[in-house]
Amino acid sequence: MTQRVQRRSARWFDGDGMREFAHRQRSQQMGFSREEFMDRPVVAILNTWSDLSPCHAHLRERAQDVARGITRAGGFAVELPALSLGEVMVKPTTMLYRNMLAMEAEELLRSHPVDAVVLLGGCDKTVPGLMMGALSMGLPAIFVPAGPMMSGHWRGRTLGAGTHTRHFWDERQAGNLSDTDWVELEGVMTRSPGTCQTMGTASTMTLLIEAMGFTLPGASSIPAMDSAHRRMAYAAGVRAVAMADAGPAPAEIATEAAFSNAAHVLCAIGGSTNAAIHLAAMAGRAGVDLPDDLIDAAARRTPCLVNLMPAGEHLMADLFRAGGLPAVMNRIAAHLDPDAPTVTGEPLGDRWKDAECWDDAVIRPLADPVSDRPALARLTGNLAPRGALMKPTAASPRLLEHSGPAIVFDGPADMRARIDDPGLDVTADSVLVLRGGGPLGGPGMPEWGNLPIPKKLLKQGVRDMLRISDARMSGTHGGTCVLHVCPESAAGGPLAALRDGDVVTLSLSQRRLDVALDEAEIAERLKAHAPPAPPGRGWTRLYAQHVEQADRGCDFDFLRGAGNPEPGIF
Ligand code: FES
């Protein structure tokens, strides 16, 4: 573990120069006494709170709890606001802005007098965004997950955010829900601040960050409104002060072993497909080369044990009650590296060795997993030369070995215009394909991959079909959806060659995704492919110029690896 000898913040506050004078002067201008900030570690609280991020609505208060801990331990707490990225409110997609948050986090830390950082986030992209920035900056960092919101309930049923939104939307389209039901549902599914309480991307990523050793033990499943959450935030502040002087630096934690542990935990929790992209991006920042089949290989070894929606029945509060991630890791310990380091200094294995499971219905035993299907599967084939991903546990068994004629939509506008056309030649065996949803095509790789079932089939009772796209899908959703087809169609991937009626085959057993066309025909058709016009200005233009494909984590080509922690001459 690194022994840090001189505080970075001393460059701002120590010395007789005019600059140091100004930094002390301006700190006193804000009402801080010299004794509060001189000769103390400065710990930043990067806070992704905003009034348009309901999952983070409590983070201003939590920042105060963190600050309490920092002050108690002898540090100087400074709160820095960062891009909030509320998943549902931000358009066209938060994924377009994940890299912006990562850049902001890195530059906020670089440009200010900071010795360590507490990262406050939870809603989907905030976890990888903050972590990518912290990894590139290299200052000691500890993560405080926002925590899951209260469980949803309606007329005796337990409801999960996102999962039941889609479910009830389908029922409404099928004519099974009244206007009164629909309005009532608005108020009962998401009942408090906190992240989606299903195993969506937020729960997945916060659990993975804990599995990588970046949180306090058990932190990620503590409900946002539980008093234990406030105590965890306080303790993280205390810990950050010690880390400011003694480390570890993030790169010491984000090792190959940490990513391998995260991949196995991802499978055991039945986590979101989005995690594959975010892990690849974080690995790129940490300088770790992940094998293409890391997650697929982990899924062959590690069954889905955590019985949470959308693949299962329960919610995050149940996982907390059952023992949280330490109890999950205890069950899959044979596949984890117990020596992986953590922010608290103890090896990861110490966190699970005595952990007990208090409810086998929530964290299932190895002998009785949630599903006998793999949690995640990586596919390749002539439709996805650089891979595609699916979540078999949330899919329909009858569609896992399936061939059918494609119905191809060029982007969401085309899809919305035609999907419910009574004249659309579609059956339950058709394969719905959406292209133009990748990192370039979206742009930003929106969560369009869970294509709606045509209304006329919904009315016939069809609730799932094979769907394929170069987009992503919300982790809270289910269905037989093949996602992240790479390279994407906008980059000239084979999806761009597909036409209505081409026969597409998915074989989970073979991990294949193919179209019944030979290579020469695909190449001939692709000659007519024209890439999308580049966006005109601003962030979206920068994004389109530099974003990488899904298998590289959709990071920018110039952001991989570590940055220089020095702020430059001042
Ligand atoms: Fe924020 Fe789901 S919308 S975690």
XYZ file of C-alpha atoms and ligand atoms in Angstrom:
574
model
C 0.000 0.000 0.000
C 1.320 3.439 -0.909
C 2.667 5.615 1.894
C 1.841 9.169 0.856
C 4.440 11.548 2.243
C 3.306 15.022 1.267
C -0.242 16.222 0.946
C -1.212 17.508 -2.431
C -3.361 20.233 -0.865
C -0.284 21.735 0.822
C 0.594 23.236 -2.559
C -2.460 25.448 -2.183
C -2.370 26.275 1.510
C 1.258 26.156 2.742
C 3.895 28.771 1.956
C 4.454 32.509 1.947
C 3.665 33.252 -1.675
C 0.842 35.461 -2.879
C -1.056 32.437 -4.286
C -1.002 30.537 -0.999
C -2.065 33.715 0.777
C -5.002 34.034 -1.623
C -6.074 30.406 -1.082
C -6.081 30.861 2.712
C -7.747 34.242 2.378
C -10.523 32.883 0.178
C -11.115 29.915 2.472
C -11.546 32.327 5.386
C -13.888 34.365 3.183
C -16.213 31.352 3.291
C -16.116 31.338 7.068
C -13.565 28.592 7.585
C -10.984 29.190 10.306
C -7.317 28.543 9.614
C -7.347 25.643 12.055
C -10.069 23.926 10.026
C -8.080 23.650 6.809
C -4.386 24.132 7.658
C -2.326 20.948 8.067
C -5.360 18.754 7.505
C -6.141 16.315 4.710
C -8.626 17.906 2.323
C -11.305 15.364 1.405
C -13.642 16.195 -1.458
C -17.204 14.932 -1.522
C -18.165 14.619 -5.185
C -21.924 14.862 -5.058
C -24.230 13.995 -7.957
C -27.328 15.440 -6.249
C -29.800 17.510 -8.260
C -33.492 18.361 -8.210
C -33.909 16.284 -11.382
C -32.254 13.143 -10.061
C -34.835 11.428 -7.819
C -32.479 8.554 -7.064
C -30.068 11.087 -5.519
C -32.619 13.346 -3.833
C -31.161 12.547 -0.408
C -27.511 13.058 -1.291
C -27.274 16.627 -0.011
C -28.125 15.288 3.438
C -25.824 12.307 2.981
C -22.983 14.655 2.062
C -23.441 16.213 5.497
C -23.101 12.780 7.090
C -19.911 12.170 5.118
C -18.624 15.610 6.149
C -19.369 14.763 9.800
C -17.097 11.747 9.466
C -14.352 13.704 7.723
C -14.364 16.404 10.389
C -14.493 13.855 13.214
C -11.387 12.160 11.796
C -9.475 15.412 11.519
C -9.944 16.220 7.837
C -11.302 19.234 5.973
C -14.470 18.360 4.046
C -15.248 20.164 0.796
C -18.352 19.359 -1.228
C -18.070 19.644 -5.016
C -21.192 19.274 -7.180
C -20.937 17.022 -10.221
C -23.239 16.176 -13.127
C -26.260 14.397 -11.635
C -27.352 12.179 -14.579
C -30.804 11.138 -13.337
C -31.485 8.144 -15.547
C -35.096 8.811 -16.410
C -34.990 12.601 -16.804
C -31.851 13.069 -18.913
C -32.433 12.936 -22.680
C -31.664 11.478 -25.095
C -29.780 9.108 -22.784
C -27.501 9.404 -19.761
C -25.013 7.182 -21.567
C -24.270 10.099 -23.883
C -23.019 11.954 -20.809
C -21.290 9.227 -18.766
C -17.937 10.214 -20.230
C -18.697 13.873 -19.493
C -19.171 13.015 -15.811
C -15.958 10.987 -15.912
C -14.072 13.938 -17.368
C -15.684 16.314 -14.902
C -14.816 14.120 -11.926
C -11.213 13.798 -13.064
C -10.781 17.518 -13.731
C -12.583 18.634 -10.548
C -10.131 16.564 -8.544
C -7.124 17.655 -10.562
C -7.856 21.358 -10.426
C -8.728 21.671 -6.731
C -6.804 21.193 -3.482
C -7.901 17.616 -2.783
C -6.065 14.739 -1.079
C -8.802 12.080 -1.209
C -12.376 11.828 -2.429
C -15.693 10.364 -1.355
C -17.835 9.617 -4.408
C -21.600 9.996 -3.945
C -23.666 8.395 -6.686
C -25.770 5.396 -7.553
C -28.096 6.053 -10.468
C -26.843 4.012 -13.388
C -24.131 6.047 -15.139
C -22.980 7.931 -12.064
C -21.213 4.869 -10.677
C -18.961 4.166 -13.675
C -18.699 7.877 -14.496
C -17.360 8.787 -11.056
C -15.166 5.704 -10.891
C -13.652 6.270 -14.348
C -12.730 9.814 -13.368
C -11.312 8.697 -10.015
C -9.289 5.923 -11.650
C -7.767 8.305 -14.150
C -7.021 10.907 -11.486
C -5.506 8.408 -9.081
C -6.343 10.031 -5.726
C -7.556 7.704 -2.946
C -11.295 7.258 -3.474
C -14.106 5.589 -1.552
C -17.629 5.161 -2.931
C -20.838 5.839 -1.003
C -23.680 4.184 -2.957
C -26.943 6.145 -2.882
C -28.798 3.007 -1.739
C -31.994 1.485 -3.095
C -35.361 3.233 -2.754
C -38.214 1.717 -0.696
C -39.953 -1.315 -2.166
C -43.043 -0.669 -4.264
C -46.471 -2.079 -3.387
C -49.873 -2.033 -5.081
C -52.988 -3.911 -4.076
C -51.046 -6.598 -2.258
C -48.366 -6.978 -4.927
C -44.696 -6.084 -4.559
C -43.582 -3.838 -7.397
C -40.108 -3.124 -8.729
C -39.073 0.116 -10.413
C -38.618 -0.244 -14.142
C -39.529 -3.920 -14.205
C -43.186 -3.258 -13.444
C -43.278 -0.039 -15.457
C -42.679 -2.117 -18.566
C -44.974 -4.912 -17.353
C -47.915 -2.596 -16.693
C -47.309 -0.693 -19.929
C -47.694 -3.963 -21.847
C -50.866 -4.746 -19.877
C -52.237 -1.275 -20.641
C -51.456 -1.720 -24.339
C -53.266 -5.037 -24.198
C -56.317 -3.263 -22.712
C -56.027 -4.831 -19.259
C -55.528 -1.664 -17.155
C -57.980 1.193 -16.606
C -57.089 4.898 -16.577
C -57.582 4.875 -12.793
C -55.187 1.962 -12.380
C -52.624 3.689 -14.549
C -52.715 6.953 -12.541
C -52.657 5.070 -9.230
C -49.545 3.181 -10.330
C -47.611 6.432 -10.762
C -47.458 6.926 -7.014
C -46.758 3.453 -5.645
C -43.796 2.014 -7.505
C -41.046 4.533 -6.639
C -41.860 5.598 -3.084
C -38.736 7.308 -1.760
C -35.386 8.735 -2.778
C -32.886 6.058 -3.728
C -31.955 3.985 -6.726
C -34.170 1.423 -8.463
C -34.705 -1.386 -5.991
C -34.655 -4.086 -8.694
C -31.452 -5.648 -10.024
C -31.168 -2.884 -12.586
C -27.986 -1.167 -13.614
C -27.770 0.947 -10.457
C -27.999 -2.014 -8.067
C -25.685 -4.000 -10.312
C -23.013 -1.333 -10.513
C -23.077 -0.432 -6.821
C -22.778 -4.135 -5.916
C -19.891 -4.505 -8.369
C -18.110 -1.475 -6.934
C -18.437 -3.106 -3.520
C -17.148 -6.403 -4.970
C -14.157 -4.513 -6.328
C -13.402 -3.224 -2.837
C -14.296 0.466 -3.326
C -16.995 0.714 -0.610
C -17.280 -0.170 3.041
C -18.369 -3.811 3.575
C -22.047 -4.344 2.830
C -22.590 -0.716 1.776
C -24.326 -1.225 -1.533
C -27.505 -2.937 -0.404
C -28.315 -0.619 2.536
C -31.648 1.039 1.704
C -31.335 4.773 1.106
C -33.838 5.607 3.872
C -32.392 3.234 6.506
C -30.505 4.952 9.325
C -27.672 2.509 8.632
C -27.179 4.389 5.386
C -26.370 7.595 7.245
C -23.958 5.736 9.516
C -22.271 4.161 6.500
C -21.836 7.611 4.930
C -20.311 8.916 8.175
C -17.929 5.959 8.380
C -16.864 6.457 4.758
C -15.918 10.035 5.640
C -13.843 8.805 8.567
C -12.119 6.241 6.383
C -11.378 8.748 3.596
C -9.267 10.866 5.970
C -6.983 7.935 6.705
C -6.809 7.110 2.997
C -5.716 10.664 2.162
C -2.355 10.031 3.810
C -1.961 6.272 3.506
C -3.883 5.268 0.372
C -4.583 2.962 -1.289
C -4.760 4.636 -4.684
C -7.605 3.377 -6.920
C -5.213 1.587 -9.279
C -4.011 -0.539 -6.364
C -7.594 -1.791 -5.925
C -8.800 -2.006 -9.538
C -6.570 -4.947 -10.417
C -7.189 -7.865 -12.746
C -8.355 -9.823 -9.684
C -10.892 -7.112 -8.832
C -12.391 -7.213 -12.335
C -12.516 -11.004 -12.263
C -14.262 -10.870 -8.885
C -16.702 -8.295 -10.279
C -17.502 -10.505 -13.292
C -18.332 -13.479 -11.051
C -20.436 -11.342 -8.723
C -22.222 -9.908 -11.766
C -23.338 -13.421 -12.687
C -24.256 -14.434 -9.143
C -26.484 -11.383 -8.718
C -28.103 -11.759 -12.155
C -26.911 -8.253 -12.922
C -27.528 -5.851 -15.765
C -26.056 -6.293 -19.236
C -24.925 -2.665 -19.012
C -22.253 -3.720 -16.535
C -20.252 -5.332 -19.343
C -19.770 -1.932 -20.972
C -18.979 -0.107 -17.753
C -16.497 -2.743 -16.555
C -14.695 -2.517 -19.920
C -14.534 1.268 -19.605
C -13.245 1.165 -16.021
C -10.674 -1.481 -16.963
C -9.485 0.802 -19.756
C -8.931 3.582 -17.217
C -7.147 1.191 -14.854
C -4.899 -0.153 -17.612
C -6.261 -3.690 -17.210
C -6.840 -5.807 -20.335
C -10.033 -7.793 -19.876
C -10.456 -11.002 -21.887
C -13.374 -10.777 -24.369
C -14.999 -13.789 -22.740
C -14.472 -12.705 -19.102
C -18.174 -12.457 -18.312
C -19.256 -15.427 -20.416
C -16.627 -17.626 -18.743
C -17.699 -16.376 -15.308
C -21.335 -17.133 -16.146
C -20.474 -20.729 -17.043
C -18.971 -21.142 -13.560
C -21.277 -18.996 -11.450
C -25.038 -19.474 -11.459
C -27.470 -16.684 -10.713
C -28.166 -16.965 -6.974
C -29.723 -13.620 -6.116
C -33.458 -13.855 -6.608
C -34.248 -10.248 -7.491
C -36.424 -8.782 -10.216
C -36.317 -8.771 -13.208
C -34.913 -12.339 -13.306
C -36.421 -13.249 -9.910
C -38.951 -12.158 -7.310
C -37.436 -9.938 -4.628
C -36.029 -6.431 -4.202
C -32.873 -4.850 -2.795
C -34.284 -4.403 0.716
C -34.669 -8.194 0.783
C -31.046 -8.653 -0.261
C -29.990 -6.303 2.552
C -32.073 -8.284 5.040
C -30.615 -11.564 3.760
C -27.033 -10.505 4.370
C -26.114 -8.324 1.386
C -23.143 -8.812 -0.855
C -20.868 -10.414 1.787
C -23.355 -13.299 2.024
C -23.475 -13.591 -1.779
C -19.682 -13.635 -2.016
C -19.549 -16.277 0.683
C -21.635 -18.541 -1.571
C -19.377 -18.119 -4.626
C -16.093 -17.859 -2.728
C -14.547 -20.683 -4.755
C -14.505 -18.384 -7.791
C -13.285 -15.223 -6.087
C -9.794 -13.979 -5.245
C -9.787 -13.441 -1.465
C -6.571 -11.417 -1.583
C -7.995 -8.583 -3.686
C -7.341 -5.301 -1.825
C -10.050 -2.960 -0.564
C -10.364 0.656 0.564
C -10.420 -0.448 4.182
C -7.125 -2.249 3.946
C -8.364 -5.729 4.706
C -8.344 -8.287 1.855
C -11.721 -8.814 0.219
C -11.926 -12.367 1.549
C -12.152 -11.052 5.119
C -15.495 -9.495 4.198
C -17.173 -12.753 3.277
C -15.440 -15.393 5.353
C -17.871 -15.135 8.278
C -20.838 -13.758 6.357
C -24.096 -15.639 6.795
C -27.170 -15.782 4.635
C -30.396 -15.158 6.538
C -32.833 -16.005 3.761
C -32.156 -18.737 1.218
C -35.158 -17.621 -0.819
C -33.363 -14.358 -1.599
C -29.776 -15.597 -1.867
C -30.262 -19.085 -3.179
C -27.851 -21.947 -2.353
C -25.487 -23.079 -5.115
C -27.471 -26.298 -5.391
C -30.712 -24.424 -6.041
C -29.963 -21.390 -8.252
C -32.545 -18.949 -9.579
C -32.161 -20.438 -13.030
C -30.260 -23.210 -14.725
C -29.552 -20.809 -17.562
C -26.399 -18.643 -17.509
C -26.871 -15.165 -16.096
C -25.217 -13.563 -19.108
C -23.904 -14.869 -22.422
C -21.585 -13.382 -25.020
C -22.514 -14.265 -28.594
C -20.485 -13.967 -31.760
C -21.342 -14.766 -35.369
C -21.627 -13.150 -38.752
C -24.055 -10.596 -37.329
C -21.791 -9.691 -34.402
C -18.109 -10.245 -35.247
C -16.949 -8.363 -32.121
C -19.656 -9.745 -29.912
C -23.129 -9.186 -28.538
C -24.598 -9.807 -25.107
C -27.775 -11.273 -23.710
C -29.271 -12.158 -20.336
C -30.640 -15.716 -20.629
C -32.066 -15.715 -17.101
C -34.477 -12.934 -18.106
C -35.293 -14.537 -21.483
C -37.916 -17.056 -22.606
C -36.510 -20.602 -22.826
C -38.377 -21.269 -26.100
C -36.471 -18.445 -27.811
C -32.957 -19.377 -26.767
C -32.516 -21.654 -29.803
C -34.529 -19.833 -32.405
C -34.595 -18.933 -36.098
C -37.014 -16.479 -37.642
C -37.458 -13.863 -40.336
C -36.141 -10.416 -39.465
C -38.235 -7.278 -39.340
C -35.705 -4.472 -39.464
C -36.272 -1.008 -38.026
C -33.911 1.871 -38.817
C -33.942 3.666 -35.492
C -36.716 4.371 -32.995
C -38.726 6.721 -35.221
C -39.094 4.040 -37.883
C -39.938 1.501 -35.195
C -42.621 3.664 -33.594
C -44.135 4.422 -36.993
C -44.535 0.759 -37.972
C -44.497 -1.520 -34.924
C -48.226 -1.243 -34.235
C -49.280 -1.081 -37.882
C -52.008 -3.736 -38.205
C -50.581 -4.535 -41.631
C -47.095 -5.366 -40.305
C -46.205 -8.912 -41.345
C -45.207 -10.102 -37.882
C -45.761 -13.249 -35.849
C -44.493 -14.407 -32.493
C -41.644 -16.151 -34.357
C -40.442 -13.027 -36.155
C -37.175 -11.470 -35.053
C -37.472 -7.753 -34.310
C -34.275 -5.891 -35.174
C -33.457 -2.311 -34.290
C -30.322 -0.746 -35.739
C -28.927 2.746 -35.430
C -28.907 2.455 -31.617
C -25.181 2.087 -30.956
C -22.700 4.563 -29.499
C -22.453 6.444 -32.827
C -25.924 5.709 -34.118
C -27.947 6.778 -31.062
C -25.789 8.665 -30.470
C -24.959 7.496 -26.977
C -26.231 3.910 -27.203
C -29.667 4.503 -25.662
C -31.692 1.818 -23.898
C -33.822 0.979 -26.923
C -32.949 -2.724 -26.982
C -36.103 -3.915 -25.240
C -38.231 -3.313 -28.355
C -41.973 -3.246 -27.637
C -44.038 -6.239 -28.636
C -46.449 -5.257 -31.450
C -49.845 -4.395 -29.983
C -51.692 -6.929 -32.099
C -49.479 -9.701 -30.686
C -49.897 -8.398 -27.127
C -53.641 -8.785 -27.581
C -53.047 -12.379 -28.658
C -51.159 -13.004 -25.402
C -47.592 -12.766 -26.760
C -45.294 -11.242 -24.135
C -41.817 -12.013 -25.504
C -40.077 -12.223 -28.873
C -36.462 -12.456 -30.010
C -35.216 -8.894 -30.299
C -31.794 -7.817 -31.562
C -30.131 -4.412 -31.547
C -26.893 -2.507 -31.302
C -28.461 -0.527 -28.438
C -28.504 -1.245 -24.696
C -31.410 -2.268 -22.469
C -32.435 -1.121 -19.018
C -31.201 -3.554 -16.412
C -34.651 -3.471 -14.858
C -36.210 -4.971 -17.996
C -36.429 -8.554 -19.124
C -37.100 -10.391 -22.360
C -35.172 -12.266 -25.024
C -33.089 -9.315 -26.126
C -29.705 -9.576 -27.820
C -27.887 -6.308 -27.181
C -24.674 -4.391 -27.863
C -24.206 -5.937 -31.332
C -20.667 -4.913 -32.227
C -19.590 -3.279 -34.429
C -22.793 -1.242 -34.544
C -24.624 -0.596 -37.800
C -23.633 3.080 -37.905
C -19.999 1.989 -37.916
C -20.640 -0.380 -40.827
C -21.261 -3.529 -38.786
C -23.145 -6.405 -40.458
C -26.416 -5.334 -38.849
C -26.429 -2.576 -41.491
C -26.676 -5.276 -44.194
C -29.783 -6.943 -42.773
C -33.092 -6.784 -44.692
C -36.646 -7.755 -43.858
C -37.143 -11.468 -44.269
C -33.498 -12.496 -43.796
C -33.449 -15.506 -41.502
C -31.669 -14.797 -38.230
C -30.592 -17.545 -35.832
C -29.811 -17.288 -32.152
C -28.176 -20.299 -30.527
C -27.418 -19.852 -26.859
C -25.845 -23.290 -26.627
C -23.407 -22.383 -29.404
C -23.142 -18.736 -28.281
C -23.911 -17.750 -31.890
C -25.832 -14.990 -33.619
C -25.986 -15.409 -37.393
C -27.925 -14.428 -40.464
C -28.353 -16.915 -43.312
C -26.202 -14.917 -45.716
C -22.694 -15.643 -46.924
C -19.864 -13.222 -46.296
C -19.775 -12.072 -49.925
C -23.446 -11.087 -49.815
C -22.998 -9.204 -46.551
C -19.961 -7.368 -47.984
C -21.840 -6.507 -51.172
C -24.788 -5.083 -49.261
C -22.517 -3.078 -46.964
C -21.116 -1.204 -49.979
C -24.331 0.777 -49.957
C -23.985 1.654 -46.269
C -23.537 5.337 -45.505
C -22.448 6.414 -42.019
C -24.663 8.932 -40.235
C -23.905 12.623 -40.704
C -21.670 13.859 -37.866
C -23.446 15.911 -35.192
C -23.088 19.629 -35.708
C -21.600 20.996 -32.530
C -20.688 20.795 -28.892
C -20.478 17.743 -26.708
C -22.302 15.429 -29.118
C -19.801 16.267 -31.851
C -16.858 15.542 -29.546
C -18.602 12.330 -28.506
C -19.102 11.134 -32.087
C -15.505 11.886 -32.972
C -14.008 9.909 -30.110
C -16.389 7.295 -28.734
C -15.267 3.679 -28.985
C -17.450 0.646 -29.626
C -19.287 -1.349 -26.948
C -16.561 -3.970 -26.577
C -14.193 -1.137 -25.560
C -16.659 0.267 -23.047
C -17.802 3.267 -25.128
C -15.068 5.371 -23.561
C -13.296 8.094 -25.535
C -10.171 6.984 -27.343
C -8.121 9.741 -25.664
C -9.226 8.935 -22.111
C -7.985 5.398 -21.628
C -5.361 4.982 -18.934
C -4.289 7.142 -16.036
C -3.934 10.906 -16.122
C -1.419 13.147 -14.410
C -2.571 14.062 -10.889
C -0.646 17.332 -10.951
C -2.675 20.475 -11.603
C 0.122 22.112 -13.599
C 1.970 25.348 -12.848
C 0.142 27.928 -10.764
Fe -31.990 6.034 -11.099
Fe -33.104 3.605 -11.779
S -33.661 5.590 -12.453
S -31.434 4.047 -10.494
